[in-house]
Coordinates of N, CA and C in Angstrom, one line a residue:
M1 N 15.6 5.0 16.8 CA 15.3 4.1 18.1 C 16.9 4.1 19.0
E2 N 17.9 3.6 18.2 CA 19.1 3.7 18.9 C 19.4 4.9 19.9
N3 N 19.1 6.1 19.3 CA 19.4 7.5 20.1 C 18.5 7.3 21.8
T4 N 17.5 6.7 21.7 CA 16.9 6.3 22.8 C 17.5 5.4 24.0
M5 N 18.5 4.6 23.3 CA 18.9 3.6 24.3 C 20.3 4.3 25.3
K6 N 19.9 4.8 26.5 CA 21.0 5.7 27.0 C 22.0 4.6 28.1
N7 N 21.7 3.2 28.0 CA 22.7 2.5 28.9 C 22.5 1.0 28.0
Y8 N 23.4 0.3 29.0 CA 23.7 -1.0 28.2 C 22.4 -1.8 28.7
E9 N 21.6 -1.4 29.3 CA 20.2 -2.2 29.7 C 19.2 -2.4 28.3
D10 N 19.2 -0.8 28.0 CA 18.4 -0.6 27.0 C 18.9 -1.2 25.8
V11 N 20.1 -1.6 25.3 CA 20.8 -2.2 24.2 C 20.3 -3.4 24.5
D12 N 20.6 -3.9 25.6 CA 20.2 -5.4 25.8 C 18.9 -5.7 25.3
S13 N 17.9 -5.0 25.9 CA 16.6 -5.2 25.7 C 16.2 -5.4 24.3
W14 N 16.8 -4.0 23.5 CA 16.8 -4.0 22.0 C 16.9 -5.1 21.3
K15 N 18.2 -6.1 21.7 CA 18.5 -7.2 21.2 C 17.9 -8.3 21.4
T16 N 17.4 -8.5 22.6 CA 16.2 -9.1 23.2 C 15.0 -9.1 22.1
I17 N 14.5 -8.2 22.1 CA 13.3 -7.9 21.3 C 13.5 -8.2 19.8
M18 N 14.4 -7.6 19.3 CA 15.0 -8.0 17.8 C 14.9 -9.7 17.6
F19 N 15.9 -10.6 18.6 CA 15.8 -11.9 18.6 C 14.3 -12.5 18.5
L20 N 13.4 -12.0 19.2 CA 12.2 -12.8 19.6 C 11.4 -12.4 18.2
Y21 N 11.7 -11.2 17.7 CA 10.8 -10.9 16.0 C 11.0 -11.9 15.0
N22 N 12.6 -12.2 15.2 CA 13.2 -12.5 14.1 C 12.7 -14.5 14.7
S23 N 12.8 -14.8 15.9 CA 12.2 -16.2 15.8 C 10.8 -16.4 15.5
A24 N 10.0 -15.3 15.7 CA 8.6 -15.2 15.2 C 8.6 -15.6 14.0
L25 N 9.2 -14.6 13.2 CA 9.4 -14.9 11.6 C 9.2 -16.4 11.1
K26 N 10.4 -17.0 11.9 CA 11.0 -18.3 11.5 C 9.5 -19.3 12.0
E27 N 9.1 -19.1 13.0 CA 7.9 -20.0 13.2 C 6.9 -20.1 12.3
V28 N 6.4 -18.5 12.0 CA 5.5 -18.5 11.1 C 5.9 -19.0 9.5
G29 N 7.2 -18.6 9.3 CA 7.7 -19.2 7.9 C 7.4 -20.9 7.7
T30 N 8.1 -21.1 9.2 CA 8.0 -22.7 8.9 C 6.6 -23.5 8.8
K31 N 5.6 -22.8 9.5 CA 4.1 -23.1 9.4 C 3.6 -23.1 7.8
L32 N 3.9 -21.7 7.3 CA 3.4 -21.5 6.1 C 4.2 -22.5 4.9
E33 N 5.4 -22.8 5.2 CA 6.0 -23.9 4.1 C 5.2 -25.2 4.3
I34 N 5.1 -25.6 5.8 CA 4.5 -26.8 6.1 C 3.1 -27.0 5.3
L35 N 2.2 -25.8 5.4 CA 0.7 -25.9 5.1 C 1.0 -25.8 3.0
N36 N 1.9 -25.3 2.7 CA 2.3 -25.5 1.2 C 2.6 -26.6 0.8
D37 N 3.3 -27.2 1.7 CA 3.8 -28.8 1.1 C 2.6 -29.6 1.4
E38 N 1.6 -29.3 2.5 CA 0.5 -30.1 2.7 C 0.0 -29.7 1.4
F39 N -0.6 -28.8 1.2 CA -1.3 -28.6 -0.1 C -1.1 -29.1 -1.3
Q40 N 0.4 -29.2 -1.8 CA 0.9 -29.8 -2.8 C 0.7 -31.2 -2.9
H41 N 0.9 -32.0 -1.2 CA 0.7 -33.4 -1.2 C -0.7 -33.6 -1.4
V42 N -1.8 -33.1 -0.9 CA -3.1 -33.2 -1.2 C -3.8 -32.9 -2.3
H43 N -3.5 -31.8 -2.7 CA -4.3 -31.1 -4.1 C -3.2 -31.2 -5.3
K44 N -2.3 -31.4 -5.1 CA -0.9 -31.4 -6.1 C -1.1 -29.9 -6.8
Y45 N -1.2 -29.0 -5.7 CA -1.1 -27.8 -6.2 C -0.4 -27.0 -5.2
N46 N 0.3 -25.8 -5.4 CA 1.0 -24.9 -4.8 C 0.3 -23.3 -4.6
P47 N -0.4 -23.1 -3.6 CA -1.2 -21.7 -3.3 C 0.0 -20.5 -3.2
I48 N 0.8 -20.8 -2.8 CA 1.9 -19.8 -2.1 C 3.0 -19.7 -3.4
E49 N 3.2 -18.6 -4.0 CA 4.3 -18.4 -5.2 C 5.5 -18.3 -4.7
H50 N 5.6 -17.2 -3.5 CA 6.7 -17.2 -2.8 C 6.4 -16.5 -1.4
I51 N 7.3 -16.3 -0.6 CA 7.5 -15.7 0.8 C 8.3 -14.6 0.8
K52 N 7.9 -13.4 1.4 CA 8.9 -12.7 1.6 C 8.7 -12.4 3.2
T53 N 9.9 -11.9 3.8 CA 10.0 -11.7 5.2 C 10.8 -10.4 5.5
R54 N 10.4 -9.7 6.6 CA 11.2 -8.4 7.0 C 11.0 -8.1 8.4
I55 N 11.9 -7.5 8.7 CA 11.9 -6.6 10.5 C 11.6 -5.1 9.9
K56 N 10.8 -4.4 10.5 CA 10.8 -2.8 10.3 C 12.2 -2.6 10.9
T57 N 12.6 -1.2 10.2 CA 14.2 -0.6 10.4 C 14.0 0.2 11.8
P58 N 14.9 0.6 12.4 CA 14.8 1.4 13.7 C 13.9 2.9 13.3
E59 N 14.4 3.4 11.7 CA 13.8 4.5 11.6 C 12.3 4.3 11.1
S60 N 11.9 3.1 11.0 CA 10.5 3.0 10.2 C 9.6 2.9 11.8
I61 N 10.1 2.4 12.7 CA 9.6 2.0 13.9 C 9.4 3.9 14.6
V62 N 10.7 4.4 14.4 CA 10.2 5.7 15.4 C 9.4 6.5 14.5
K63 N 9.3 6.4 13.1 CA 8.5 7.2 12.6 C 7.2 6.9 12.6
K64 N 6.6 5.7 12.8 CA 5.2 5.3 12.9 C 5.1 5.6 14.3
L65 N 5.7 5.5 15.5 CA 5.5 6.1 17.0 C 5.0 7.5 16.9
R66 N 6.2 8.1 16.3 CA 5.7 9.6 16.0 C 4.4 9.9 15.5
R67 N 4.2 9.1 14.4 CA 2.7 9.3 13.8 C 1.6 9.0 14.5
Y68 N 1.8 8.4 15.2 CA 0.8 7.9 16.2 C 0.6 8.3 17.8
G69 N 1.8 9.6 17.7 CA 1.7 10.7 18.6 C 2.4 9.6 20.0
Y70 N 3.2 8.5 20.3 CA 3.6 8.3 21.3 C 5.1 8.5 21.7
E71 N 5.8 8.4 22.9 CA 6.9 8.5 23.1 C 7.9 7.5 22.5
I72 N 9.2 7.9 22.0 CA 10.1 6.7 21.6 C 10.5 6.0 22.5
S73 N 10.2 4.7 22.6 CA 10.7 3.7 23.3 C 10.2 2.3 23.1
I74 N 11.2 1.3 23.8 CA 11.2 0.2 23.3 C 9.8 -0.1 23.8
E75 N 9.3 0.2 25.2 CA 7.9 -0.3 25.5 C 6.8 -0.2 24.5
N76 N 7.0 1.2 23.9 CA 5.8 1.7 23.5 C 5.8 1.0 21.8
M77 N 7.1 0.5 21.4 CA 7.2 0.0 20.2 C 6.7 -1.1 20.4
V78 N 6.8 -2.1 21.6 CA 6.4 -3.5 21.5 C 4.8 -3.3 21.5
K79 N 4.4 -2.6 22.4 CA 2.7 -2.3 22.8 C 2.0 -1.7 21.7
Y80 N 2.4 -0.8 20.8 CA 1.5 -0.1 20.1 C 1.8 -0.6 18.4
I81 N 3.2 -1.0 18.2 CA 3.2 -1.4 17.0 C 3.3 -2.9 16.3
N82 N 2.2 -3.3 15.7 CA 1.9 -4.7 15.7 C 2.6 -5.3 14.2
D83 N 3.2 -4.4 13.1 CA 3.8 -4.9 12.3 C 5.4 -5.1 12.2
I84 N 6.3 -5.1 13.1 CA 7.5 -5.0 13.3 C 7.9 -6.0 12.5
A85 N 7.3 -7.3 12.8 CA 8.0 -8.6 12.2 C 6.8 -8.7 11.2
G86 N 7.2 -8.7 9.8 CA 6.2 -9.2 8.6 C 6.4 -10.1 7.9
V87 N 5.6 -10.9 7.2 CA 5.5 -12.0 6.5 C 4.5 -11.5 5.5
R88 N 5.2 -11.6 3.9 CA 4.1 -11.7 2.8 C 4.2 -12.8 2.0
L89 N 2.6 -13.1 1.9 CA 2.6 -14.4 0.8 C 1.9 -13.6 -0.3
I90 N 2.8 -14.3 -1.3 CA 2.4 -13.7 -2.8 C 1.6 -15.1 -3.3
C91 N 0.1 -14.9 -3.8 CA -0.5 -16.3 -4.2 C -0.9 -16.2 -5.4
S92 N -1.1 -17.2 -6.2 CA -1.6 -17.1 -7.9 C -3.0 -16.2 -7.9
F93 N -3.8 -16.9 -7.1 CA -5.4 -16.3 -7.1 C -6.1 -15.6 -5.6
T94 N -7.0 -14.8 -5.7 CA -7.9 -14.5 -4.6 C -8.3 -15.4 -4.0
S95 N -8.8 -16.8 -4.4 CA -9.5 -18.0 -3.7 C -8.3 -18.6 -2.8
D96 N -6.9 -18.4 -3.3 CA -5.9 -19.0 -2.5 C -5.7 -18.1 -1.0
I97 N -5.7 -16.9 -1.4 CA -5.4 -15.9 0.1 C -6.3 -16.4 0.9
Y98 N -7.6 -16.4 0.8 CA -8.9 -16.5 1.6 C -8.5 -18.0 2.2
R99 N -8.2 -18.9 1.5 CA -8.1 -20.4 2.0 C -7.0 -20.5 2.8
L100 N -5.9 -19.8 2.7 CA -4.5 -20.0 3.6 C -4.8 -19.1 4.5
A101 N -5.4 -18.1 4.7 CA -5.9 -17.3 5.6 C -6.5 -18.0 6.7
E102 N -7.6 -18.6 6.4 CA -8.3 -19.7 7.3 C -7.5 -20.7 7.8
M103 N -6.7 -21.5 7.1 CA -5.8 -22.6 7.6 C -5.0 -22.0 8.8
I104 N -4.6 -20.4 8.4 CA -3.6 -19.9 9.4 C -4.4 -19.7 10.7
G105 N -5.6 -19.4 10.5 CA -6.6 -19.2 11.6 C -6.9 -20.6 12.3
N106 N -6.7 -21.4 11.8 CA -7.0 -22.9 12.5 C -6.1 -23.6 13.1
Q107 N -4.9 -22.9 12.8 CA -3.5 -23.3 13.7 C -3.9 -23.3 14.9
S108 N -4.0 -24.2 15.7 CA -4.3 -24.3 17.3 C -3.4 -23.2 18.4
D109 N -1.8 -23.3 17.9 CA -1.2 -22.2 18.5 C -1.0 -20.9 18.2
L110 N -1.3 -20.6 17.1 CA -1.7 -19.2 17.0 C -2.8 -18.7 17.2
K111 N -2.8 -17.0 17.5 CA -4.1 -16.5 17.7 C -3.9 -15.5 16.6
V112 N -5.3 -15.4 16.0 CA -5.4 -14.1 15.2 C -6.1 -13.2 15.7
L113 N -5.6 -12.1 16.0 CA -5.5 -10.8 16.7 C -6.3 -9.7 16.0
S114 N -6.3 -9.7 14.9 CA -6.9 -8.8 13.9 C -6.8 -9.1 12.5
I115 N -7.7 -8.5 11.7 CA -7.9 -8.9 10.3 C -8.5 -7.5 9.5
K116 N -7.5 -7.3 8.5 CA -8.1 -5.8 7.6 C -8.1 -6.4 6.4
D117 N -9.2 -6.5 5.4 CA -9.6 -7.0 4.3 C -9.4 -5.9 3.5
Y118 N -8.4 -5.5 2.8 CA -8.4 -4.6 2.1 C -8.6 -4.9 0.3
I119 N -9.1 -6.4 0.3 CA -9.5 -6.9 -0.9 C -10.9 -6.5 -1.4
K120 N -11.8 -6.9 -0.2 CA -13.3 -6.7 -0.3 C -13.5 -5.1 -0.1
N121 N -12.5 -4.3 0.7 CA -12.7 -3.0 0.8 C -11.3 -2.1 0.8
P122 N -10.8 -2.1 -0.6 CA -9.7 -1.3 -1.2 C -9.7 0.0 -0.2
K123 N -8.2 0.2 -0.2 CA -8.0 1.4 0.3 C -8.1 2.5 -0.8
P124 N -8.5 4.0 -0.6 CA -8.6 4.9 -1.5 C -7.7 5.1 -2.7
S125 N -6.6 4.8 -2.2 CA -5.6 4.8 -3.3 C -5.5 3.4 -4.4
G126 N -6.3 2.5 -3.8 CA -6.4 1.3 -5.0 C -5.7 0.2 -4.4
Y127 N -5.0 0.4 -3.0 CA -4.2 -0.7 -2.6 C -5.2 -1.8 -2.0
R128 N -4.5 -3.1 -2.3 CA -5.7 -4.4 -2.3 C -4.6 -5.2 -1.3
S129 N -5.0 -6.0 -0.4 CA -4.2 -7.2 0.3 C -5.4 -7.2 1.5
L130 N -4.7 -8.6 2.1 CA -5.5 -9.2 3.1 C -4.3 -8.9 4.1
H131 N -4.5 -8.5 5.6 CA -3.9 -8.4 6.3 C -4.1 -9.0 7.9
L132 N -3.6 -9.9 8.1 CA -3.8 -10.3 9.5 C -2.8 -10.2 10.5
I133 N -3.2 -9.7 11.7 CA -2.2 -9.8 12.7 C -2.2 -10.9 13.5
V134 N -1.3 -11.7 13.6 CA -1.0 -13.1 14.6 C -0.3 -13.2 15.6
Q135 N -0.6 -13.5 16.6 CA 0.3 -13.7 17.7 C 0.8 -15.1 18.0
V136 N 2.5 -15.4 17.8 CA 3.1 -16.3 17.9 C 3.7 -16.6 19.2
P137 N 3.6 -18.1 19.5 CA 4.7 -18.5 21.0 C 6.0 -18.7 20.5
I138 N 6.8 -18.0 21.5 CA 7.9 -18.6 21.5 C 8.8 -19.1 22.4
F139 N 9.1 -20.0 22.6 CA 9.3 -21.4 23.6 C 11.1 -20.8 24.0
L140 N 11.2 -20.2 24.7 CA 12.6 -20.0 25.3 C 12.9 -21.0 26.3
Q141 N 14.1 -20.9 27.0 CA 14.6 -22.1 27.9 C 13.8 -22.2 29.1
N142 N 13.1 -21.0 29.6 CA 12.6 -21.1 30.6 C 11.3 -20.3 30.9
E143 N 10.9 -20.0 29.7 CA 9.5 -19.0 29.4 C 9.3 -19.5 27.9
K144 N 8.1 -18.7 27.9 CA 7.3 -18.4 26.7 C 6.8 -17.1 26.4
K145 N 7.2 -16.8 25.4 CA 6.7 -15.1 25.0 C 5.8 -15.4 23.8
M146 N 4.9 -14.4 23.6 CA 3.8 -14.5 23.0 C 4.3 -12.9 21.9
V147 N 4.6 -13.5 20.6 CA 5.1 -12.2 19.9 C 3.9 -12.1 18.4
N148 N 3.7 -10.8 18.3 CA 2.8 -10.4 17.5 C 3.6 -10.4 15.6
V149 N 3.1 -10.6 14.7 CA 3.5 -11.0 13.4 C 2.3 -10.5 12.3
E150 N 2.6 -9.2 11.4 CA 1.7 -9.3 10.6 C 1.9 -10.2 9.5
V151 N 1.0 -10.8 8.9 CA 1.0 -11.7 7.8 C 0.0 -10.8 6.6
Q152 N 0.7 -10.6 5.3 CA -0.1 -10.0 4.3 C -0.2 -10.8 3.4
F153 N -1.3 -10.6 2.4 CA -1.6 -11.8 1.5 C -2.1 -11.0 0.2
R154 N -1.1 -11.2 -1.0 CA -1.7 -10.5 -1.8 C -1.7 -11.6 -3.1
T155 N -2.3 -11.3 -4.2 CA -2.3 -12.0 -5.4 C -0.6 -11.1 -6.0
I156 N -0.2 -12.2 -7.2 CA 0.9 -11.3 -8.1 C 0.5 -10.0 -8.4
A157 N -0.7 -10.1 -9.1 CA -1.1 -8.8 -9.5 C -1.3 -7.7 -8.6
M158 N -1.6 -8.0 -7.4 CA -2.0 -6.9 -6.5 C -0.4 -6.5 -5.7
D159 N 0.7 -7.7 -5.9 CA 2.0 -7.3 -5.6 C 2.9 -6.4 -6.4
F160 N 2.5 -6.9 -7.6 CA 3.0 -6.0 -8.4 C 2.7 -4.1 -8.7
W161 N 1.2 -4.3 -8.5 CA 0.7 -2.7 -8.5 C 1.2 -2.0 -7.1
A162 N 1.4 -2.6 -6.0 CA 1.8 -2.0 -4.6 C 3.3 -1.8 -4.3
S163 N 4.0 -2.6 -5.4 CA 5.5 -2.5 -5.4 C 5.9 -1.6 -6.5
L164 N 5.1 -1.3 -7.3 CA 5.4 0.1 -8.2 C 5.2 1.3 -7.7
E165 N 4.0 1.2 -6.9 CA 3.1 2.6 -6.3 C 4.1 3.0 -5.0
H166 N 4.7 2.0 -4.5 CA 5.5 2.1 -3.1 C 6.7 2.8 -4.0
Q167 N 7.3 2.5 -5.1 CA 8.6 3.0 -5.6 C 8.3 4.3 -6.1
L168 N 6.9 4.7 -6.6 CA 6.6 5.9 -7.3 C 6.6 7.0 -6.1
K169 N 5.8 6.8 -4.9 CA 5.6 7.3 -4.0 C 6.7 7.9 -3.0
Y170 N 7.7 7.1 -3.2 CA 8.9 7.2 -2.0 C 9.8 7.9 -2.9
K171 N 9.9 8.0 -4.5 CA 11.1 8.5 -5.1 C 11.1 10.2 -4.4
P172 N 12.9 10.4 -4.2 CA 13.3 11.5 -3.4 C 12.4 12.5 -4.4
S173 N 12.4 12.8 -5.7 CA 11.5 13.9 -6.3 C 10.1 13.6 -6.5
A174 N 9.3 12.8 -5.9 CA 8.1 12.3 -5.9 C 7.2 13.8 -6.0
A175 N 6.3 13.6 -6.7 CA 5.3 14.8 -6.8 C 4.0 14.2 -7.2
I176 N 3.3 13.6 -6.2 CA 2.2 13.0 -6.9 C 0.9 13.9 -6.7
T177 N 0.7 14.3 -7.8 CA -0.5 14.9 -8.1 C -2.2 14.2 -7.8
P178 N -3.2 14.9 -7.7 CA -4.5 14.1 -7.5 C -4.5 13.6 -9.2
E179 N -3.9 14.0 -10.3 CA -4.2 13.7 -11.3 C -3.5 11.9 -11.5
I180 N -2.3 12.0 -10.8 CA -1.6 10.6 -10.9 C -2.0 9.9 -9.9
S181 N -2.5 10.2 -9.0 CA -3.0 9.3 -7.8 C -4.4 8.4 -8.3
E182 N -5.2 9.4 -9.4 CA -6.5 8.8 -10.0 C -6.2 7.9 -10.8
Q183 N -4.7 8.0 -11.9 CA -4.3 7.5 -12.7 C -4.1 5.8 -11.7
L184 N -3.0 6.1 -10.7 CA -3.1 4.9 -10.0 C -4.1 3.7 -9.3
R185 N -5.3 4.7 -9.0 CA -6.5 4.0 -8.4 C -7.2 3.1 -9.5
E186 N -6.9 4.0 -10.9 CA -7.7 3.5 -12.3 C -6.7 2.2 -12.7
C187 N -5.3 2.1 -12.0 CA -4.6 0.8 -12.7 C -5.0 -0.4 -11.6
A188 N -5.2 -0.1 -10.6 CA -5.5 -0.8 -9.6 C -6.9 -1.3 -9.9
E189 N -7.9 -0.4 -10.3 CA -8.9 -1.4 -10.7 C -8.8 -2.6 -11.9
K190 N -8.3 -1.9 -12.9 CA -8.1 -2.8 -14.0 C -7.2 -4.1 -13.5
I191 N -6.1 -3.8 -12.2 CA -5.5 -5.0 -12.1 C -6.5 -6.1 -11.4
A192 N -7.2 -5.8 -10.6 CA -8.1 -6.2 -9.7 C -9.2 -7.2 -10.8
E193 N -9.8 -6.2 -11.4 CA -10.4 -7.2 -12.6 C -9.8 -8.2 -13.5
T194 N -8.5 -8.1 -13.6 CA -7.7 -9.0 -14.1 C -7.5 -10.0 -13.2
D195 N -7.4 -10.2 -12.2 CA -7.7 -11.1 -11.1 C -8.7 -11.7 -11.0
L196 N -9.7 -11.2 -11.0 CA -11.0 -11.7 -11.4 C -11.2 -12.7 -12.7
Q197 N -10.7 -12.3 -13.8 CA -10.5 -13.1 -14.8 C -9.8 -14.2 -14.8
M198 N -8.5 -13.9 -14.3 CA -7.9 -15.1 -14.3 C -8.2 -16.0 -13.2
Q199 N -9.0 -15.6 -12.1 CA -9.6 -16.6 -11.2 C -10.8 -17.5 -11.8
S200 N -11.6 -16.9 -13.0 CA -12.6 -17.4 -13.8 C -12.1 -18.5 -14.6
I201 N -10.9 -17.8 -15.2 CA -10.3 -19.1 -16.4 C -9.8 -20.1 -15.6
Y202 N -9.6 -20.1 -14.4 CA -8.8 -21.4 -13.4 C -9.7 -22.1 -13.3
M203 N -11.1 -21.5 -12.7 CA -12.0 -22.3 -12.4 C -12.5 -23.1 -13.7
Q204 N -12.8 -22.6 -14.5 CA -13.3 -23.1 -15.8 C -12.4 -24.3 -16.4
I205 N -11.1 -23.8 -16.1 CA -10.2 -25.1 -16.7 C -10.3 -26.3 -15.5
N206 N -10.7 -25.9 -14.3 CA -10.6 -27.0 -13.2 C -11.8 -27.9 -13.7
D207 N -13.1 -27.2 -13.7 CA -14.2 -27.9 -14.1 C -14.2 -28.9 -14.9
L208 N -13.3 -28.2 -16.3 CA -13.3 -29.6 -17.7 C -12.2 -31.0 -17.2
E209 N -11.3 -30.6 -16.0 CA -10.7 -31.8 -15.9 C -11.6 -33.0 -15.2

């Protein structure tokens, strides 16, 4: 991306855009922490195990623009890539995921632009997660900017599988054969079954209280 910046104006635009995305991450992160604290206060339970945030690297942005067939530019980056700023929530149970997603959707100053449910409809690889693209208002000195942030929800088990699959897939010497892909998919199925069983056990314990 830096190679596309031919003058100081481009560099200044890049810095401004990154400032906005970092600010949006802070806004979403604060909202999630407040929701988690409120949940603990009301229900004596924390639905969020932990939160991860990241900004896509320039290399990842360029790669995605090329994959989409767009010219490499800051304008196209903002227009066509919705997951430059990302927040990942790791939850204990699948029910926590949908409850938190609903709570985020009810925030009056956030706008949910899209929902991709890879839990109910897993990817062919076995990947499971719930993805929301939300638009966050960033209030500057003299204006308001709307910035897109991707919010991913996973259980601990889903995150375990996705992290290991990513490591295997992007190893320099990786040779993912159809047989290995099938084994990974089978692991994802087993992990999903474990998620459901743990959810069932949790609900049974709650019924006994």
